[in-house]
Amino acid sequence: MSFESRVLVDGVWTSRRMDLQTILENHRRPAQRPSTEHPTKAGPNLAVMTKTVIGSPVVNWILPARVRSKEKNDVIFIGDNFVEVKELLSDGRFRDIAVKRDFDARICRAGVLGDTTSSATSAIEAYIKEEGTEQMGTPRHQSKMDRLKAPPQVLILSLDSGDLLFIVVRERVDGTFQFVISDKAIPFGKPGGEGVGRHIAVDPSSRAIAVTASKESLVLYAIHPRDRIARGVESTGSSKEQGVDFIEQERHILIEGEIILMDFLHPEPDDVQHVILLLVVLKEKKVRLLVYEWDCSLPLAGAKRQGIHGYRISERDTLSLLLIPLKVPSAFLLVSESTVSAFKGILSGSVQCNIDLEIGSDRVVAGYSGPKPRYTAWARPARIARNERDMLYICRQDGLVWYLELDDNDDPLVKTTSHAGYLRGYIGTAFASLNIGVHTNDLLIAGGESSSGGLYMIRPKSDAMECLATFPNWTPVADAVLLQENPSLAPTELAVAESSRSKSRLFVGTGRGGHGAVTEMRYGLKAWISILMEFRPGANRFWCFRDPSNMFTVLVVAFPFDTEVIFVSDDLLTVEGKDVSEHTGLDMLSTTIGADNFGPLMIQVTPNSMIATRIPSKGELDGPRFALACGPREKIFDAALHAPDRTIVIVVQTDSAVELRTAQVNFPDDEPASFSRVYPPFKLESEPSHLSVVELQQKKLIFLGTTRSTIMIFEEHDTEGPVLLLEHRFQHPSFEAGFAVCETVAHLHRDQRADDPGPLGFCLACGLRNGSLVVLRIEQGRETCEYFGRSSTPVVSLLSFEAGALFVALQEIFEIGGTAPRVSPDPLFGWTAFLTCDSDFYRITLGSDERHVKLEKIWLTDHKRPDYRQGPVDAISRVPGLAFQSDIQLDDAIACLSEGNLVIFGLEKFPKAVPSSFVIDRTPMKLLDSWYLDVLVVAYSGTRPLNAHPRPPQDVSARSPSTVISSLVFANRDNGVFTNSMYEVDFRAPVSRGSHHNPGCAKPGEQILALADWTCRQKDEQYYFLVVGTAFPVGGSTPSTGGRILLMSNYNKDGGRLRLKMNFAITSLISVSGVEVCLRELNSVERKIERVCDFQLRSPATGLTVKDSLIYITTVMDSLTILRLEPRELVEVFSDAVARLCGRHIVLPDMPLTLVADQERSVSGIWYDSDRLRDCRGRSNDARIVRPGDLAPGGTAFEAELPVNIVHFLHGPPLHGWRLRSDPCASPTLDMKSSVAYPADPNMRLLGFGEDGSLFQFTLLTEDAFLLLRYVQNLAALSLGADSPEIFRLDHIDARVTKPHQRHIDADLLGRVLEQGPAFIRALFTSPSEHVLGEGVDVRSSGRAYDVFRGLLNKVYDPQDRDPVDAFVSYLQIMLRPAV
């Protein structure tokens, strides 16, 4: 018996006749797979941890609100998820007070409750008048009554979670500030609902507030009397945040229609109990005005609406953008796109439009290229209390500001309108008027929208506004590049560069239109420059102290062969130098190695003498002078001065020895000064490299670095002189012999007074000649020093105190740079010091536990020069006693010498982003770091008038007044100089023939979307090309072509083509446009690019990466598609087949995983079998069916939900510029490879830029680390009230989690846990809670939670004898280390 069947033969279905016996035999035969088939690999057990490194700079509201006290001129900056409190000083600068960035929901709206502007203004004016210009802001420590005094105003925030927050700021005992928050749930406010918290209105007398609960409902609140609120605020004096009851009554009101605008109107002056609420409502495409009014002395139930349907307004006012209540009773303004309408008489039953004004309808600020600008914000001048008339500033989107003056005595209401000037930026809703005194002009402050904001002073009778300060805004982010400072290395050598000492710099294309720029993202402490004076370059050191008459600050500057002295007056208006220094009695012809003031004397130590002189008063000649010269054949190597006991410690070299000596300065009344040797010298075995003296806990210690790579610590005894306590040798496997010489030392300590008789305990920050910073911990009376599992015994211990011997332990080793870092102690704060190394400038801060130090970069900035570039810092010193009266206010001023300039500056309190921008006046589109050209290539888009470049009649764009034009510029990374021919870059005709277009500038309407460096090799010739990919938008000049690929090459002046000397050759060029992937090759003989093959995707591509022979493409339908390049063919080898609106992606090196960002605020990790990518069959372009096994297996490993969309991924070294060699948190039992899957190198980071300018850090975790951190995150989310993606039950926590969206760790939440301290973490596992984990029981009360925690911790970190919670804190510090 036989029959016909279809079988697969060589991939083709064919009809064959088969008998029954053959079929049965084939069925009994066991199935055999080809030996070339690979087993399917399981997906990796990975999770992702995300951390916000830099928050968004976008400020939505700026509100002047004295939330501390009426004497403090506070200004509140509010973004989507942060609140910053700053104090406005009299010179126009802002001082940081407090910041809060851990709101668990988005801030929808903000308002201020409390005293009116008039009372606040009169308070600040009276305060300034009383204190004069000597006021320096907040005292370092106020009395308890001052700290607990109720502030006159309260900040109100509405969150999209449906919560209403009332916030004041209180000062703690230690001088820091805390936010005291009271929260109130908005009735019927659905979390995340449309319209919840969108509008907040505050009654002018702060008796009531109104908040929208949805787009068609609102909640009225009656507020408690001010005296009751003040008592509640004053009672919240503890360090813990406590709530205050602000709400007396509440009422929910439904509105027929959508609430567009809402605010309270002013009642009659004698009708103090009258409250008037005005709503602008949209219903069925018609706009109406609704009015609610009531007597605030009665319950809210008495609030009634006037009329049934409200009041109709004209068609012209239906597109109202702003509702402005006037000081005129029941009057208000409605501002549309180009008109202002004044209304009054709404309480009489018929609303009257008093006047219509057209303001700026035909005027647009130059450089603005968006749609028709709209009015976005308004502000009432702070000086309004001193005038009978009402005054307003109205700001438009393009920065145009109009001034309006109103009067109720006569019609019309608006008496005066004038153009106030232009703001340098695009303006949104962040706009306000500030006041710094009675006799100053109006100040306007604005937060930029797609540009930076600023503080401006209005000049009368002038359109120009003086910019006093700028507020950086680097949004929107168009593109970003991470540069490594190894310009001599080719791409093939970058792997070597990453493993060696390297620094990275982050450049982004920011802004749009006339405010487009290339911005270098920097992070650290912002230093405001107040004095920048040219000075001699080449200074070695300098000393800064007050002169004995307390009239000047004296700066003694040492050069290699001479000395100069500078006198700076307290008002910084008098700076005297060489002419005055000649009368000081100092030796100006010798270099100085030590200087200070001892009472009425100024002391100078030179290599040949010690000098004591009295600084002459003004008008006097040289003062009395005494000098003690060195003996014959003696030379002073170094000197350290100790002013409290008038001691000078010097190191002297003689013919036979190097000696440590101590001298005393004597100056009896009315007698000349003299020097006396106090103790016998101490002979040293090597030359010194550093010398300093400090007094700690009634002990005077001498620190001496030697050329033998050791540091010696002496104590000066009253009878014996310097006595050696210990000598420590700097040893580490990474140190080269002979280069670990200590050149500078700074001691760091906390909470230790000079008269404290207890055991010594401090840290030493040592700058070594090999470019390292070594931190040592010195303790007295302990046989071992244990820190985070480390232990160390002293190298040499020669003397025992009563409390025990000194012992030293190595804490940390930082690689800073290629030269010796210079460490300078901070005389003002014992726990901080300064460090300089080339152009890097840091502040060193000792942690509160005294176990580790924190390095924060310092960036010198000049608000008058936004492009100011910080150069090498030669020397630095704190400036003592400068009151900075008059126009300059700087607390704790610092002076430094940098590139031949004397710079005096003050530091802001909190580290933040300190960007530096190079303005290009166009919208940047793409950035490329050209390693070959050694420049930053910027593709930009802008507008150009048509009459400057005529277009063909058929060109549609020729009918408009301007057209879009794209081009390239080349930027020097260091000075921001832009040019079209940087470094002799001269772009000629492209390689393709038949083109007469200049490729340096695209065609009208054409946009540049891609840039790439291309080096290729043809036979023995090597070429470099800059590849530019363009696109024509729909309706452009040639829409049928879609776009072009331009190849540009550079030439020498003589016309000869520059050849590359490279060790590699790439002859192919991959491009993607829409659904087509195309492979092209260069034909250098015929000077053209030839198409080799193409591949059709299933959906349009959004991203492209080429790595070896694999092409990674993100598309709209398949989140990730991988093609393999074969000889003259492209083959699909992997497809995720998950529909995502994909954007950017990054292929991780040395790991089969790609991070993909979509347009729904999530980042996914897609894994694939890397072996199968190269040997699977794949799918060709013409294949219709994909058979099993043709593609490599893979899928989604994890998903992370972020607050914003990621627009760019980056991978490289951290931005802080140093590498950590020895980790204080590390332990022999801690192997980070068991916790971190990527990046494996602790000195590398994986970053992502958000669309709002925020910068995120990504870390891939192993399974064990994920389970531990997720367990703590769940418990912390319950205790802190934070949102968590999903809460695990306790009995499921140790099970393997398979859902991708569960495998996400929020490092920001864990950072809040770390800030709370070990006690809070311990309470997570032991304290009973109202939350239930598990099956109906609170497992924490029974101790099960702590047992689970210990079991999870032991899998990643064996704490040995340490407390598990303390060990977890150490572990978490490493895991959360930021990239900046």
PDB file of N, CA, C and O in Angstrom, residues 851-904:
ATOM      1  N   ARG A 851      35.200  57.838  59.090  1.00  0.00           N
ATOM      2  CA  ARG A 851      35.756  56.624  58.502  1.00  0.00           C
ATOM      3  C   ARG A 851      36.113  56.798  57.042  1.00  0.00           C
ATOM      4  O   ARG A 851      36.863  55.995  56.498  1.00  0.00           O
ATOM      5  N   HIS A 852      35.554  57.788  56.399  1.00  0.00           N
ATOM      6  CA  HIS A 852      35.867  58.000  54.991  1.00  0.00           C
ATOM      7  C   HIS A 852      35.736  59.483  54.681  1.00  0.00           C
ATOM      8  O   HIS A 852      35.168  60.248  55.467  1.00  0.00           O
ATOM      9  N   VAL A 853      36.282  59.876  53.541  1.00  0.00           N
ATOM     10  CA  VAL A 853      36.196  61.263  53.102  1.00  0.00           C
ATOM     11  C   VAL A 853      35.407  61.323  51.804  1.00  0.00           C
ATOM     12  O   VAL A 853      35.296  60.337  51.067  1.00  0.00           O
ATOM     13  N   LYS A 854      34.866  62.488  51.537  1.00  0.00           N
ATOM     14  CA  LYS A 854      34.113  62.733  50.313  1.00  0.00           C
ATOM     15  C   LYS A 854      34.817  63.826  49.533  1.00  0.00           C
ATOM     16  O   LYS A 854      35.176  64.862  50.085  1.00  0.00           O
ATOM     17  N   LEU A 855      35.021  63.584  48.230  1.00  0.00           N
ATOM     18  CA  LEU A 855      35.648  64.559  47.346  1.00  0.00           C
ATOM     19  C   LEU A 855      34.574  65.210  46.492  1.00  0.00           C
ATOM     20  O   LEU A 855      33.829  64.525  45.782  1.00  0.00           O
ATOM     21  N   GLU A 856      34.482  66.528  46.573  1.00  0.00           N
ATOM     22  CA  GLU A 856      33.519  67.286  45.785  1.00  0.00           C
ATOM     23  C   GLU A 856      34.270  68.300  44.934  1.00  0.00           C
ATOM     24  O   GLU A 856      35.050  69.096  45.459  1.00  0.00           O
ATOM     25  N   LYS A 857      34.033  68.268  43.630  1.00  0.00           N
ATOM     26  CA  LYS A 857      34.706  69.205  42.743  1.00  0.00           C
ATOM     27  C   LYS A 857      34.188  70.618  42.954  1.00  0.00           C
ATOM     28  O   LYS A 857      33.012  70.837  43.232  1.00  0.00           O
ATOM     29  N   ILE A 858      35.093  71.559  42.813  1.00  0.00           N
ATOM     30  CA  ILE A 858      34.759  72.980  42.902  1.00  0.00           C
ATOM     31  C   ILE A 858      34.925  73.587  41.518  1.00  0.00           C
ATOM     32  O   ILE A 858      35.949  73.386  40.858  1.00  0.00           O
ATOM     33  N   TRP A 859      33.909  74.320  41.076  1.00  0.00           N
ATOM     34  CA  TRP A 859      33.928  74.940  39.754  1.00  0.00           C
ATOM     35  C   TRP A 859      33.807  76.450  39.910  1.00  0.00           C
ATOM     36  O   TRP A 859      32.791  76.956  40.405  1.00  0.00           O
ATOM     37  N   LEU A 860      34.847  77.170  39.495  1.00  0.00           N
ATOM     38  CA  LEU A 860      34.813  78.626  39.513  1.00  0.00           C
ATOM     39  C   LEU A 860      33.917  79.117  38.387  1.00  0.00           C
ATOM     40  O   LEU A 860      34.077  78.717  37.225  1.00  0.00           O
ATOM     41  N   THR A 861      32.959  79.979  38.715  1.00  0.00           N
ATOM     42  CA  THR A 861      32.017  80.503  37.734  1.00  0.00           C
ATOM     43  C   THR A 861      31.924  82.008  37.867  1.00  0.00           C
ATOM     44  O   THR A 861      32.077  82.565  38.961  1.00  0.00           O
ATOM     45  N   ASP A 862      31.671  82.646  36.748  1.00  0.00           N
ATOM     46  CA  ASP A 862      31.512  84.096  36.695  1.00  0.00           C
ATOM     47  C   ASP A 862      30.207  84.376  35.965  1.00  0.00           C
ATOM     48  O   ASP A 862      30.072  84.069  34.771  1.00  0.00           O
ATOM     49  N   HIS A 863      29.220  84.917  36.690  1.00  0.00           N
ATOM     50  CA  HIS A 863      27.913  85.127  36.060  1.00  0.00           C
ATOM     51  C   HIS A 863      27.973  86.159  34.943  1.00  0.00           C
ATOM     52  O   HIS A 863      27.111  86.181  34.071  1.00  0.00           O
ATOM     53  N   LYS A 864      29.011  87.007  34.945  1.00  0.00           N
ATOM     54  CA  LYS A 864      29.161  87.965  33.856  1.00  0.00           C
ATOM     55  C   LYS A 864      29.791  87.319  32.621  1.00  0.00           C
ATOM     56  O   LYS A 864      29.718  87.869  31.533  1.00  0.00           O
ATOM     57  N   ARG A 865      30.422  86.163  32.820  1.00  0.00           N
ATOM     58  CA  ARG A 865      31.051  85.438  31.708  1.00  0.00           C
ATOM     59  C   ARG A 865      30.612  83.974  31.795  1.00  0.00           C
ATOM     60  O   ARG A 865      31.281  83.150  32.414  1.00  0.00           O
ATOM     61  N   PRO A 866      29.476  83.618  31.195  1.00  0.00           N
ATOM     62  CA  PRO A 866      28.983  82.240  31.296  1.00  0.00           C
ATOM     63  C   PRO A 866      29.944  81.216  30.701  1.00  0.00           C
ATOM     64  O   PRO A 866      29.897  80.047  31.070  1.00  0.00           O
ATOM     65  N   ASP A 867      30.822  81.658  29.778  1.00  0.00           N
ATOM     66  CA  ASP A 867      31.760  80.729  29.151  1.00  0.00           C
ATOM     67  C   ASP A 867      33.100  80.696  29.878  1.00  0.00           C
ATOM     68  O   ASP A 867      34.095  80.217  29.311  1.00  0.00           O
ATOM     69  N   TYR A 868      33.169  81.200  31.099  1.00  0.00           N
ATOM     70  CA  TYR A 868      34.428  81.213  31.842  1.00  0.00           C
ATOM     71  C   TYR A 868      34.925  79.788  32.032  1.00  0.00           C
ATOM     72  O   TYR A 868      34.180  78.904  32.444  1.00  0.00           O
ATOM     73  N   ARG A 869      36.202  79.568  31.710  1.00  0.00           N
ATOM     74  CA  ARG A 869      36.794  78.240  31.816  1.00  0.00           C
ATOM     75  C   ARG A 869      37.814  78.227  32.947  1.00  0.00           C
ATOM     76  O   ARG A 869      38.709  79.068  32.997  1.00  0.00           O
ATOM     77  N   GLN A 870      37.649  77.286  33.838  1.00  0.00           N
ATOM     78  CA  GLN A 870      38.529  77.179  34.994  1.00  0.00           C
ATOM     79  C   GLN A 870      39.878  76.616  34.588  1.00  0.00           C
ATOM     80  O   GLN A 870      39.968  75.580  33.933  1.00  0.00           O
ATOM     81  N   GLY A 871      40.944  77.302  34.976  1.00  0.00           N
ATOM     82  CA  GLY A 871      42.284  76.840  34.677  1.00  0.00           C
ATOM     83  C   GLY A 871      42.942  76.214  35.884  1.00  0.00           C
ATOM     84  O   GLY A 871      42.316  76.025  36.936  1.00  0.00           O
ATOM     85  N   PRO A 872      44.222  75.869  35.772  1.00  0.00           N
ATOM     86  CA  PRO A 872      44.940  75.283  36.908  1.00  0.00           C
ATOM     87  C   PRO A 872      44.967  76.239  38.100  1.00  0.00           C
ATOM     88  O   PRO A 872      45.178  77.436  37.948  1.00  0.00           O
ATOM     89  N   VAL A 873      44.760  75.679  39.285  1.00  0.00           N
ATOM     90  CA  VAL A 873      44.790  76.449  40.529  1.00  0.00           C
ATOM     91  C   VAL A 873      46.150  76.232  41.174  1.00  0.00           C
ATOM     92  O   VAL A 873      46.506  75.107  41.526  1.00  0.00           O
ATOM     93  N   ASP A 874      46.935  77.295  41.316  1.00  0.00           N
ATOM     94  CA  ASP A 874      48.289  77.179  41.845  1.00  0.00           C
ATOM     95  C   ASP A 874      48.318  77.112  43.367  1.00  0.00           C
ATOM     96  O   ASP A 874      49.107  76.381  43.953  1.00  0.00           O
ATOM     97  N   ALA A 875      47.486  77.895  44.031  1.00  0.00           N
ATOM     98  CA  ALA A 875      47.494  77.937  45.491  1.00  0.00           C
ATOM     99  C   ALA A 875      46.125  78.408  45.958  1.00  0.00           C
ATOM    100  O   ALA A 875      45.397  79.088  45.230  1.00  0.00           O
ATOM    101  N   ILE A 876      45.782  78.055  47.214  1.00  0.00           N
ATOM    102  CA  ILE A 876      44.462  78.388  47.745  1.00  0.00           C
ATOM    103  C   ILE A 876      44.575  78.634  49.235  1.00  0.00           C
ATOM    104  O   ILE A 876      45.426  78.054  49.925  1.00  0.00           O
ATOM    105  N   SER A 877      43.723  79.536  49.761  1.00  0.00           N
ATOM    106  CA  SER A 877      43.713  79.825  51.190  1.00  0.00           C
ATOM    107  C   SER A 877      42.367  80.423  51.554  1.00  0.00           C
ATOM    108  O   SER A 877      41.755  81.141  50.757  1.00  0.00           O
ATOM    109  N   ARG A 878      41.886  80.110  52.744  1.00  0.00           N
ATOM    110  CA  ARG A 878      40.692  80.753  53.266  1.00  0.00           C
ATOM    111  C   ARG A 878      41.016  82.199  53.618  1.00  0.00           C
ATOM    112  O   ARG A 878      42.089  82.503  54.139  1.00  0.00           O
ATOM    113  N   VAL A 879      40.094  83.121  53.349  1.00  0.00           N
ATOM    114  CA  VAL A 879      40.291  84.540  53.655  1.00  0.00           C
ATOM    115  C   VAL A 879      39.642  84.823  55.003  1.00  0.00           C
ATOM    116  O   VAL A 879      38.419  84.752  55.124  1.00  0.00           O
ATOM    117  N   PRO A 880      40.404  85.097  56.030  1.00  0.00           N
ATOM    118  CA  PRO A 880      39.817  85.277  57.366  1.00  0.00           C
ATOM    119  C   PRO A 880      39.267  86.680  57.570  1.00  0.00           C
ATOM    120  O   PRO A 880      39.837  87.669  57.128  1.00  0.00           O
ATOM    121  N   GLY A 881      38.126  86.768  58.240  1.00  0.00           N
ATOM    122  CA  GLY A 881      37.638  88.038  58.757  1.00  0.00           C
ATOM    123  C   GLY A 881      37.080  89.002  57.751  1.00  0.00           C
ATOM    124  O   GLY A 881      36.807  90.144  58.088  1.00  0.00           O
ATOM    125  N   LEU A 882      36.890  88.601  56.497  1.00  0.00           N
ATOM    126  CA  LEU A 882      36.340  89.544  55.529  1.00  0.00           C
ATOM    127  C   LEU A 882      34.840  89.688  55.763  1.00  0.00           C
ATOM    128  O   LEU A 882      34.084  88.731  55.637  1.00  0.00           O
ATOM    129  N   ALA A 883      34.414  90.875  56.116  1.00  0.00           N
ATOM    130  CA  ALA A 883      32.983  91.104  56.323  1.00  0.00           C
ATOM    131  C   ALA A 883      32.266  91.313  55.007  1.00  0.00           C
ATOM    132  O   ALA A 883      31.068  91.128  54.901  1.00  0.00           O
ATOM    133  N   PHE A 884      32.991  91.712  53.992  1.00  0.00           N
ATOM    134  CA  PHE A 884      32.425  91.965  52.672  1.00  0.00           C
ATOM    135  C   PHE A 884      31.206  92.875  52.759  1.00  0.00           C
ATOM    136  O   PHE A 884      30.093  92.504  52.439  1.00  0.00           O
ATOM    137  N   GLN A 885      31.459  94.069  53.244  1.00  0.00           N
ATOM    138  CA  GLN A 885      30.386  95.030  53.337  1.00  0.00           C
ATOM    139  C   GLN A 885      30.126  95.636  51.957  1.00  0.00           C
ATOM    140  O   GLN A 885      30.656  95.188  50.962  1.00  0.00           O
ATOM    141  N   SER A 886      29.313  96.632  51.929  1.00  0.00           N
ATOM    142  CA  SER A 886      28.971  97.357  50.715  1.00  0.00           C
ATOM    143  C   SER A 886      28.270  96.436  49.740  1.00  0.00           C
ATOM    144  O   SER A 886      27.365  95.714  50.107  1.00  0.00           O
ATOM    145  N   ASP A 887      28.703  96.403  48.477  1.00  0.00           N
ATOM    146  CA  ASP A 887      27.969  95.710  47.439  1.00  0.00           C
ATOM    147  C   ASP A 887      28.286  94.223  47.362  1.00  0.00           C
ATOM    148  O   ASP A 887      27.646  93.510  46.606  1.00  0.00           O
ATOM    149  N   ILE A 888      29.290  93.748  48.068  1.00  0.00           N
ATOM    150  CA  ILE A 888      29.707  92.354  47.948  1.00  0.00           C
ATOM    151  C   ILE A 888      29.357  91.625  49.233  1.00  0.00           C
ATOM    152  O   ILE A 888      29.611  92.119  50.321  1.00  0.00           O
ATOM    153  N   GLN A 889      28.763  90.444  49.111  1.00  0.00           N
ATOM    154  CA  GLN A 889      28.471  89.616  50.269  1.00  0.00           C
ATOM    155  C   GLN A 889      28.947  88.205  49.981  1.00  0.00           C
ATOM    156  O   GLN A 889      28.452  87.535  49.078  1.00  0.00           O
ATOM    157  N   LEU A 890      29.939  87.754  50.736  1.00  0.00           N
ATOM    158  CA  LEU A 890      30.432  86.387  50.628  1.00  0.00           C
ATOM    159  C   LEU A 890      30.710  85.878  52.029  1.00  0.00           C
ATOM    160  O   LEU A 890      31.463  86.498  52.773  1.00  0.00           O
ATOM    161  N   ASP A 891      30.077  84.780  52.391  1.00  0.00           N
ATOM    162  CA  ASP A 891      30.381  84.165  53.674  1.00  0.00           C
ATOM    163  C   ASP A 891      31.596  83.277  53.506  1.00  0.00           C
ATOM    164  O   ASP A 891      31.685  82.516  52.543  1.00  0.00           O
ATOM    165  N   ASP A 892      32.511  83.354  54.474  1.00  0.00           N
ATOM    166  CA  ASP A 892      33.648  82.447  54.498  1.00  0.00           C
ATOM    167  C   ASP A 892      34.373  82.461  53.159  1.00  0.00           C
ATOM    168  O   ASP A 892      34.488  81.444  52.475  1.00  0.00           O
ATOM    169  N   ALA A 893      34.853  83.617  52.750  1.00  0.00           N
ATOM    170  CA  ALA A 893      35.448  83.788  51.435  1.00  0.00           C
ATOM    171  C   ALA A 893      36.736  82.982  51.312  1.00  0.00           C
ATOM    172  O   ALA A 893      37.427  82.692  52.283  1.00  0.00           O
ATOM    173  N   ILE A 894      37.052  82.617  50.071  1.00  0.00           N
ATOM    174  CA  ILE A 894      38.232  81.831  49.739  1.00  0.00           C
ATOM    175  C   ILE A 894      38.971  82.559  48.620  1.00  0.00           C
ATOM    176  O   ILE A 894      38.349  83.143  47.735  1.00  0.00           O
ATOM    177  N   ALA A 895      40.291  82.526  48.681  1.00  0.00           N
ATOM    178  CA  ALA A 895      41.121  83.141  47.645  1.00  0.00           C
ATOM    179  C   ALA A 895      42.001  82.071  47.024  1.00  0.00           C
ATOM    180  O   ALA A 895      42.445  81.131  47.693  1.00  0.00           O
ATOM    181  N   CYS A 896      42.247  82.204  45.730  1.00  0.00           N
ATOM    182  CA  CYS A 896      43.146  81.291  45.035  1.00  0.00           C
ATOM    183  C   CYS A 896      43.856  82.031  43.927  1.00  0.00           C
ATOM    184  O   CYS A 896      43.419  83.104  43.485  1.00  0.00           O
ATOM    185  N   LEU A 897      44.970  81.460  43.487  1.00  0.00           N
ATOM    186  CA  LEU A 897      45.722  81.969  42.352  1.00  0.00           C
ATOM    187  C   LEU A 897      45.561  80.986  41.210  1.00  0.00           C
ATOM    188  O   LEU A 897      45.858  79.791  41.349  1.00  0.00           O
ATOM    189  N   SER A 898      45.057  81.479  40.078  1.00  0.00           N
ATOM    190  CA  SER A 898      44.767  80.612  38.941  1.00  0.00           C
ATOM    191  C   SER A 898      45.143  81.320  37.654  1.00  0.00           C
ATOM    192  O   SER A 898      44.592  82.385  37.353  1.00  0.00           O
ATOM    193  N   GLU A 899      46.104  80.750  36.921  1.00  0.00           N
ATOM    194  CA  GLU A 899      46.505  81.251  35.615  1.00  0.00           C
ATOM    195  C   GLU A 899      46.802  82.748  35.629  1.00  0.00           C
ATOM    196  O   GLU A 899      46.325  83.500  34.780  1.00  0.00           O
ATOM    197  N   GLY A 900      47.575  83.182  36.609  1.00  0.00           N
ATOM    198  CA  GLY A 900      47.945  84.585  36.663  1.00  0.00           C
ATOM    199  C   GLY A 900      46.848  85.492  37.134  1.00  0.00           C
ATOM    200  O   GLY A 900      46.921  86.709  36.901  1.00  0.00           O
ATOM    201  N   ASN A 901      45.822  84.974  37.806  1.00  0.00           N
ATOM    202  CA  ASN A 901      44.723  85.786  38.323  1.00  0.00           C
ATOM    203  C   ASN A 901      44.569  85.536  39.821  1.00  0.00           C
ATOM    204  O   ASN A 901      44.716  84.392  40.290  1.00  0.00           O
ATOM    205  N   LEU A 902      44.269  86.598  40.549  1.00  0.00           N
ATOM    206  CA  LEU A 902      43.856  86.465  41.930  1.00  0.00           C
ATOM    207  C   LEU A 902      42.340  86.393  41.943  1.00  0.00           C
ATOM    208  O   LEU A 902      41.657  87.308  41.480  1.00  0.00           O
ATOM    209  N   VAL A 903      41.794  85.296  42.469  1.00  0.00           N
ATOM    210  CA  VAL A 903      40.358  85.044  42.453  1.00  0.00           C
ATOM    211  C   VAL A 903      39.879  84.930  43.894  1.00  0.00           C
ATOM    212  O   VAL A 903      40.418  84.145  44.682  1.00  0.00           O
ATOM    213  N   ILE A 904      38.889  85.734  44.260  1.00  0.00           N
ATOM    214  CA  ILE A 904      38.240  85.638  45.557  1.00  0.00           C
ATOM    215  C   ILE A 904      36.797  85.219  45.313  1.00  0.00           C
ATOM    216  O   ILE A 904      36.088  85.842  44.518  1.00  0.00           O
TER     217      ILE A 904
END
